[in-house]
mmCIF file of C-alpha atoms in Angstrom:
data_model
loop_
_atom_site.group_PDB
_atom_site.id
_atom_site.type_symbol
_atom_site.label_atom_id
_atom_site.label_comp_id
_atom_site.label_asym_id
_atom_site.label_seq_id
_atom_site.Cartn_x
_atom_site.Cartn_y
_atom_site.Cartn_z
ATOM 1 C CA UNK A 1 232.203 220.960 116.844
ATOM 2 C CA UNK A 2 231.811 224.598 118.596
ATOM 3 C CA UNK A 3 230.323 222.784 121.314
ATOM 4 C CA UNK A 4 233.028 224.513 123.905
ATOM 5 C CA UNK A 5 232.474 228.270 122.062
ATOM 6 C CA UNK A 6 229.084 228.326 121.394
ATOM 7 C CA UNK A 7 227.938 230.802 123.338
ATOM 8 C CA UNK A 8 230.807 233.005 121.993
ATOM 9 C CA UNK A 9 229.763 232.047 118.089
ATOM 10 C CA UNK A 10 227.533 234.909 117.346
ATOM 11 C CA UNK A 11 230.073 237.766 119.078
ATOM 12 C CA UNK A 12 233.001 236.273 116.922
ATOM 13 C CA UNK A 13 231.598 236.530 113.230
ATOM 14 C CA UNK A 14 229.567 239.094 113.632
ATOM 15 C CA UNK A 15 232.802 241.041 114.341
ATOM 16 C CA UNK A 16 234.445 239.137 111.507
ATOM 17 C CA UNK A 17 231.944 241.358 109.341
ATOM 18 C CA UNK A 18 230.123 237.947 108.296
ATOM 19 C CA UNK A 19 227.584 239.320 106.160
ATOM 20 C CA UNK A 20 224.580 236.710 107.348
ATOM 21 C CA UNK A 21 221.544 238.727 106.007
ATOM 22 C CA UNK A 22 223.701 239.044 102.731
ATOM 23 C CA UNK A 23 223.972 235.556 102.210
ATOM 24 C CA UNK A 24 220.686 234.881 103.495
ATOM 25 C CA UNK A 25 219.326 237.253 100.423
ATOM 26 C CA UNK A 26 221.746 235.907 97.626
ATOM 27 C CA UNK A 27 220.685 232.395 98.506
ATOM 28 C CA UNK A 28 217.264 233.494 98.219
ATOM 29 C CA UNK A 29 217.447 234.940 94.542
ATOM 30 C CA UNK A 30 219.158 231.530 93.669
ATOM 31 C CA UNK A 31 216.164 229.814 95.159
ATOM 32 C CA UNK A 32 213.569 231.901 93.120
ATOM 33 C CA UNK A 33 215.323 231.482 89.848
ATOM 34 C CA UNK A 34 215.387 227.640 89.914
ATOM 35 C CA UNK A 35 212.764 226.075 91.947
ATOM 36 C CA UNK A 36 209.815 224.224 90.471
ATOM 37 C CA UNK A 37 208.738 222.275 93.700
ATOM 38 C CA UNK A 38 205.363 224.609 93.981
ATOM 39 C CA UNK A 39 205.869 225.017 97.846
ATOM 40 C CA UNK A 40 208.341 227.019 100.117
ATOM 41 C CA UNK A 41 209.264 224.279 102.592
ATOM 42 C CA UNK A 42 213.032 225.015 103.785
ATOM 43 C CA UNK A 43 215.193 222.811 105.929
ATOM 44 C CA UNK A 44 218.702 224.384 107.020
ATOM 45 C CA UNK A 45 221.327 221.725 107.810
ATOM 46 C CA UNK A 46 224.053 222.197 109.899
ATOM 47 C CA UNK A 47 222.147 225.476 110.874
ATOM 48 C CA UNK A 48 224.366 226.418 114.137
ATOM 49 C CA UNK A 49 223.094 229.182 115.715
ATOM 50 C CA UNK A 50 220.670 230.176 113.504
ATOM 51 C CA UNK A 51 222.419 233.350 111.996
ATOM 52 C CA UNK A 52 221.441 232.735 108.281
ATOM 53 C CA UNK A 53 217.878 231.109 109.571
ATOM 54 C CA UNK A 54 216.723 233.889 111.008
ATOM 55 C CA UNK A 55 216.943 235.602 107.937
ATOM 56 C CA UNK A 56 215.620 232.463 105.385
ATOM 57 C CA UNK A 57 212.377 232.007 107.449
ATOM 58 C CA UNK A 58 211.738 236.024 106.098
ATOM 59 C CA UNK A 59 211.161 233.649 102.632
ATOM 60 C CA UNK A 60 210.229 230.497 103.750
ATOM 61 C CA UNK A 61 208.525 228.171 106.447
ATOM 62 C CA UNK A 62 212.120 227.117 108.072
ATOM 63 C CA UNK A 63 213.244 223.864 109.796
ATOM 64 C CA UNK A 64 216.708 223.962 111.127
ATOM 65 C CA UNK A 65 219.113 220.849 111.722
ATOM 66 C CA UNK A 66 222.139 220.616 113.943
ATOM 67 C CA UNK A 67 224.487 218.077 115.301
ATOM 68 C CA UNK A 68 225.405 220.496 118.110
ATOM 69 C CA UNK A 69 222.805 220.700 120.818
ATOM 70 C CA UNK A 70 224.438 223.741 122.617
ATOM 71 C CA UNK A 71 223.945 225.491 118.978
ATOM 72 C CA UNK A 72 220.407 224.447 118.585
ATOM 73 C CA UNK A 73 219.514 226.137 121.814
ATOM 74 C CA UNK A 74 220.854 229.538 120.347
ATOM 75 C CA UNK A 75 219.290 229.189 117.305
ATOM 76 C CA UNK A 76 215.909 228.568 119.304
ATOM 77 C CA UNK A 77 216.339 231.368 121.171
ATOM 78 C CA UNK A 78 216.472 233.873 118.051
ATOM 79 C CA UNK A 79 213.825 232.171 116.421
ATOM 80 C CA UNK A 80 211.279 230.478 118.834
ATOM 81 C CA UNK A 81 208.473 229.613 116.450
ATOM 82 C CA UNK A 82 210.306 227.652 114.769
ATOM 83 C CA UNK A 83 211.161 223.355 114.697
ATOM 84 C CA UNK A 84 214.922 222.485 115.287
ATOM 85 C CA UNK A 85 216.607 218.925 115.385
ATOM 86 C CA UNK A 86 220.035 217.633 116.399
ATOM 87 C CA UNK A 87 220.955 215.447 114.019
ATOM 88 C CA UNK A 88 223.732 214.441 112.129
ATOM 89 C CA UNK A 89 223.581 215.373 108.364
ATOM 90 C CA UNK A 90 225.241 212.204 106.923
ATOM 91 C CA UNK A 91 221.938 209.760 108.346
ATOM 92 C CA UNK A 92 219.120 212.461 110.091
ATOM 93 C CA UNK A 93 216.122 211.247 109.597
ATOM 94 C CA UNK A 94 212.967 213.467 109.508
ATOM 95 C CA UNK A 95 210.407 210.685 107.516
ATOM 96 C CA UNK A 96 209.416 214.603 105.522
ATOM 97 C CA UNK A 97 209.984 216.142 102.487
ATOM 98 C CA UNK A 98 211.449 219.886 101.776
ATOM 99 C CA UNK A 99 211.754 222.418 98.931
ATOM 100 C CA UNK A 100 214.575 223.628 99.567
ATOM 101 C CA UNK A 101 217.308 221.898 101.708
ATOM 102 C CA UNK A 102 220.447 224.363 102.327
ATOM 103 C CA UNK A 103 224.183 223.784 104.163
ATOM 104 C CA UNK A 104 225.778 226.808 104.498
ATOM 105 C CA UNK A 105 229.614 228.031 105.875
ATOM 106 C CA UNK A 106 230.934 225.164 104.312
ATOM 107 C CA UNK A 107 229.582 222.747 106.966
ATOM 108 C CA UNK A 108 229.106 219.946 104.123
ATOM 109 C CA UNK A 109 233.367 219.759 104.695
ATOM 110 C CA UNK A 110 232.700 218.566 108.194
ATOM 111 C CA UNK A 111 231.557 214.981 106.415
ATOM 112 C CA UNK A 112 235.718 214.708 106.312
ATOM 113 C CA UNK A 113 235.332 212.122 103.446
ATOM 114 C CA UNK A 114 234.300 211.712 100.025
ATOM 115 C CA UNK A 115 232.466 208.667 100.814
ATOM 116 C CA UNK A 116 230.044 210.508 103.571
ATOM 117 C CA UNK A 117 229.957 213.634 101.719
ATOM 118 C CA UNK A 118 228.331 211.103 99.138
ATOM 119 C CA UNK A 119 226.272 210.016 101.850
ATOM 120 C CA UNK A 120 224.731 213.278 102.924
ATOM 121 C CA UNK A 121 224.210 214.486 99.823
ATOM 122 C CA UNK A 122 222.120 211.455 99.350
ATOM 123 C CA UNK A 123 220.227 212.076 102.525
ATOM 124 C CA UNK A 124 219.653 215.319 101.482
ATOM 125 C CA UNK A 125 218.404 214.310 98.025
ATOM 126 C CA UNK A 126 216.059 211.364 100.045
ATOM 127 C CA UNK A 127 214.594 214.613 102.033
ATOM 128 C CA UNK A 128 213.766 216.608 98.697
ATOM 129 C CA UNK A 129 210.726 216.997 96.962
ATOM 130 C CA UNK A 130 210.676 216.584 93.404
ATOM 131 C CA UNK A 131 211.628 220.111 91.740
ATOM 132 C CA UNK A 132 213.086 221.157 94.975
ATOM 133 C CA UNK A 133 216.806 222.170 95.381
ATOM 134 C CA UNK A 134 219.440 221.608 97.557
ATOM 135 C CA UNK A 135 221.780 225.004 98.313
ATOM 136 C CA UNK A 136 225.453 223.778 99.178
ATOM 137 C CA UNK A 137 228.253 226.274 100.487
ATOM 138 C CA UNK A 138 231.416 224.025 99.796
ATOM 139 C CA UNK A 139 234.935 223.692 102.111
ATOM 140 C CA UNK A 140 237.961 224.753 100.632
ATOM 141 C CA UNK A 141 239.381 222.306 97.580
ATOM 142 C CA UNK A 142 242.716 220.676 97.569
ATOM 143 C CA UNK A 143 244.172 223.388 95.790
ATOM 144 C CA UNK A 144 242.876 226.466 97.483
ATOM 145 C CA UNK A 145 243.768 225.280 101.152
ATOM 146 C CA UNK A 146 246.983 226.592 102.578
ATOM 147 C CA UNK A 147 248.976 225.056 105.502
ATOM 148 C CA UNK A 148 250.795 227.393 107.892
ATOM 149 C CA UNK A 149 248.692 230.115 107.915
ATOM 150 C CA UNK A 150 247.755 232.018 111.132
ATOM 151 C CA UNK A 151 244.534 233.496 111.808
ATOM 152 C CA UNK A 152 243.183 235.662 114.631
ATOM 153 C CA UNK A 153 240.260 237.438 116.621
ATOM 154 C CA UNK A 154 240.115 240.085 118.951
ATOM 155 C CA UNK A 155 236.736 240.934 121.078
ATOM 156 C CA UNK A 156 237.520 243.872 123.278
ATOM 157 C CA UNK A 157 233.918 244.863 124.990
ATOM 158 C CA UNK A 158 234.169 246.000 128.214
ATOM 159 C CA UNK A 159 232.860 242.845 130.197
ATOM 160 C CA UNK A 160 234.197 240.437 127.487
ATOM 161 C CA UNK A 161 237.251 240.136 125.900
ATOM 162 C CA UNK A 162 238.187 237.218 123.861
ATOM 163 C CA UNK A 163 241.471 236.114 121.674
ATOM 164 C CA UNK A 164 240.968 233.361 119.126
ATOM 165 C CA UNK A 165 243.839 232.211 117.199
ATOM 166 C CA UNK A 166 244.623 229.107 114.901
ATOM 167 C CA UNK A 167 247.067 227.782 112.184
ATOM 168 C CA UNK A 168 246.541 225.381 109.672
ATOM 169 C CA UNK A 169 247.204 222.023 108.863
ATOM 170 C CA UNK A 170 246.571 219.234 106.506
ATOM 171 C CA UNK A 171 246.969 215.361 106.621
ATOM 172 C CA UNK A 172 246.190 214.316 103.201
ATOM 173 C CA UNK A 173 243.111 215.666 102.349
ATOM 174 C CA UNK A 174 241.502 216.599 105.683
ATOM 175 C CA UNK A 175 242.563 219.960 106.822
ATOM 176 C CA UNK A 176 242.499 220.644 110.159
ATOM 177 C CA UNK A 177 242.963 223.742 112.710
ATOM 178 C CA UNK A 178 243.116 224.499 116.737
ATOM 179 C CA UNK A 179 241.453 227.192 118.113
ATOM 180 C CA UNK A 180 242.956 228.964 120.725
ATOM 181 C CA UNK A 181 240.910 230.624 122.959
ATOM 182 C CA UNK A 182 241.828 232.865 125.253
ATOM 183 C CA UNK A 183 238.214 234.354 127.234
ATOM 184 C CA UNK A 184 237.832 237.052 129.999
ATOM 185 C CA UNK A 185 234.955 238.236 131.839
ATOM 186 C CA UNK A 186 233.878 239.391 135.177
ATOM 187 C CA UNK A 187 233.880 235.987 136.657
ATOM 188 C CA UNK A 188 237.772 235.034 135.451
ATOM 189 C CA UNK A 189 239.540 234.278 132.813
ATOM 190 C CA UNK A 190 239.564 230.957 130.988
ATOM 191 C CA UNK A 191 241.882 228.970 128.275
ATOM 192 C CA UNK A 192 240.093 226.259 126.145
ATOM 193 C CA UNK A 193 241.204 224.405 122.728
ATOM 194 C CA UNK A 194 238.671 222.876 119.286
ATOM 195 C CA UNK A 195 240.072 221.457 117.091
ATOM 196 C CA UNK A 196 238.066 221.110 113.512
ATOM 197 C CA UNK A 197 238.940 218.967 110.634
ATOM 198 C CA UNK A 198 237.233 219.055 107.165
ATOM 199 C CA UNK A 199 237.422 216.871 104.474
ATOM 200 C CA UNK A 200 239.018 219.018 101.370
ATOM 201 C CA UNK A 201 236.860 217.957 98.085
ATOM 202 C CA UNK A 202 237.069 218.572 94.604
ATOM 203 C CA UNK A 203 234.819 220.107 92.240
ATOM 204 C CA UNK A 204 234.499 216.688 90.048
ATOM 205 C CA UNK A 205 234.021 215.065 93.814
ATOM 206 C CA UNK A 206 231.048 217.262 94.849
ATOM 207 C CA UNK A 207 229.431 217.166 90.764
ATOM 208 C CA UNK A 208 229.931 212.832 90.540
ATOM 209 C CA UNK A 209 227.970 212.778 94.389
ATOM 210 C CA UNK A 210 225.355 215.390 93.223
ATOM 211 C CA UNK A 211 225.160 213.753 89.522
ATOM 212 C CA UNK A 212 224.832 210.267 91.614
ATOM 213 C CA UNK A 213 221.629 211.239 93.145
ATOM 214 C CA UNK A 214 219.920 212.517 89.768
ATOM 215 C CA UNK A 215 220.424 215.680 90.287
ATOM 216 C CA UNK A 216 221.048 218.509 88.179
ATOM 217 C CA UNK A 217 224.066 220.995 89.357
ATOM 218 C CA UNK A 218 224.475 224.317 88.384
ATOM 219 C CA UNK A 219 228.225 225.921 89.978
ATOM 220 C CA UNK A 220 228.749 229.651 90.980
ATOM 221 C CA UNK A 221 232.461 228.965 92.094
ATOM 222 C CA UNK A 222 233.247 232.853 93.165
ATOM 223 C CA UNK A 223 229.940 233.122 95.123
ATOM 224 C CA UNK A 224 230.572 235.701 98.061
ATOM 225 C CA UNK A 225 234.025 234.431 99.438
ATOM 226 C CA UNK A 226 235.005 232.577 96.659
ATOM 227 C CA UNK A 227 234.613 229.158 98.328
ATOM 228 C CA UNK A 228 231.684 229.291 95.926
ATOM 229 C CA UNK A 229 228.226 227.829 95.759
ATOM 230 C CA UNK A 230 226.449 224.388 94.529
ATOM 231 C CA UNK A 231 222.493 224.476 93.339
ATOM 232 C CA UNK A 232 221.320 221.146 92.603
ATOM 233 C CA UNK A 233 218.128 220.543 91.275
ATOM 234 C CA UNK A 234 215.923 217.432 91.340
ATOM 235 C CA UNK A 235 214.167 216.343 88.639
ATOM 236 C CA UNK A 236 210.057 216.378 88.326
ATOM 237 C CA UNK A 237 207.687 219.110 89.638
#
């Protein structure tokens, strides 16, 4: 949860060079290739601060979806037409049906197990209309997740000045990391701690939950940062 850094979220990826309009776009020309639901109905889970949803409802008539209520209020402020909900991906429900349901920056790894990954995926699939698609952004796998390594972030504006760092771990197969944050502005200087863990899943982990469900899965594994991307279709339409 960025509950503690959530008003710093937006200032630290957007100097990370995350690319959100980008995405946003590729996403988008996946959509339109595959879709056979007749509408353009989008809900965006684990939607944050609304970075990639500000760009999606360009496309589409947007719902966004949040377990983090400090997020949610971000993500209304950039886009203030539009419905939000906290909720928790793994059992939300919005008694609705979407087009398109998307769950981008690999927050589908926050599920930590294979057995609520399953679950949310099947939530996801119980919120779909027939011929819609679901648009998943997976977590690192098993093999591609590296412990030990250290990562940092410098903000150096001249009323704000932040230092994140982090190193990672693993403890079987949930990795984990602490942020470090060190935060400066006019009215002092403050030192606060996250800590994150995500479940790390396999390719034949994320197919068998998606395959469960009915759905049909087609795999871009280096999509954008290599982390790759899942576009399951369901059936009808």
């Amino acid at each position: 949860m960025f509950t503690p850094s959530a008003h710093l979220y937006d200032t630290i990826y957007l100097s990370r060079g995350k690319n959100y309009a980008g995405e946003a776009e590729s996403v988008h020309q996946h959509i339109q290739a595959r879709l056979h639901s007749g509408g353009n109905s989008l809900l965006d889970v684990a939607c944050g601060t609304g970075l990639h949803t500000s760009y999606l409802r360009e496309h589409y008539q947007v719902e966004g979806l949040d377990l983090d209520a400090r997020m949610l209020e971000a993500a209304q402020q950039k886009c203030p037409e539009l419905p939000f909900h906290v909720g928790d991906m793994i059992d939300f429900e919005l008694n609705k049906q979407f087009d398109v349901i998307t769950c981008l920056f690999s927050s589908i790894g926050y599920t930590k197990t294979p057995e609520k990954m399953r679950q949310a995926i099947a939530n996801f699939e119980h919120h779909l209309k027939p011929g819609g698609l679901m648009v998943i952004e997976p977590w690192f796998g098993p093999e591609d997740w590296h412990v030990g390594n250290i990562h940092a972030t410098f903000i150096d504006e001249p009323t704000l000045k932040i230092a994140r760092m982090n190193l990672t771990g693993q403890e079987g197969n949930l990795s984990y990391f602490i942020f470090n944050y060190l935060v400066g502005s006019p009215s002092g200087i403050e030192y606060f701690t996250e800590r994150h863990e995500l479940g790390l899943f396999t390719v034949d982990e994320y197919r068998s939950a998606f395959e469960a469900c009915g759905l049909e899965v087609f795999h871009d594994p280096q999509w954008l940062n290599a982390r790759g991307l899942y576009v399951a279709s369901k059936p009808g339409g």
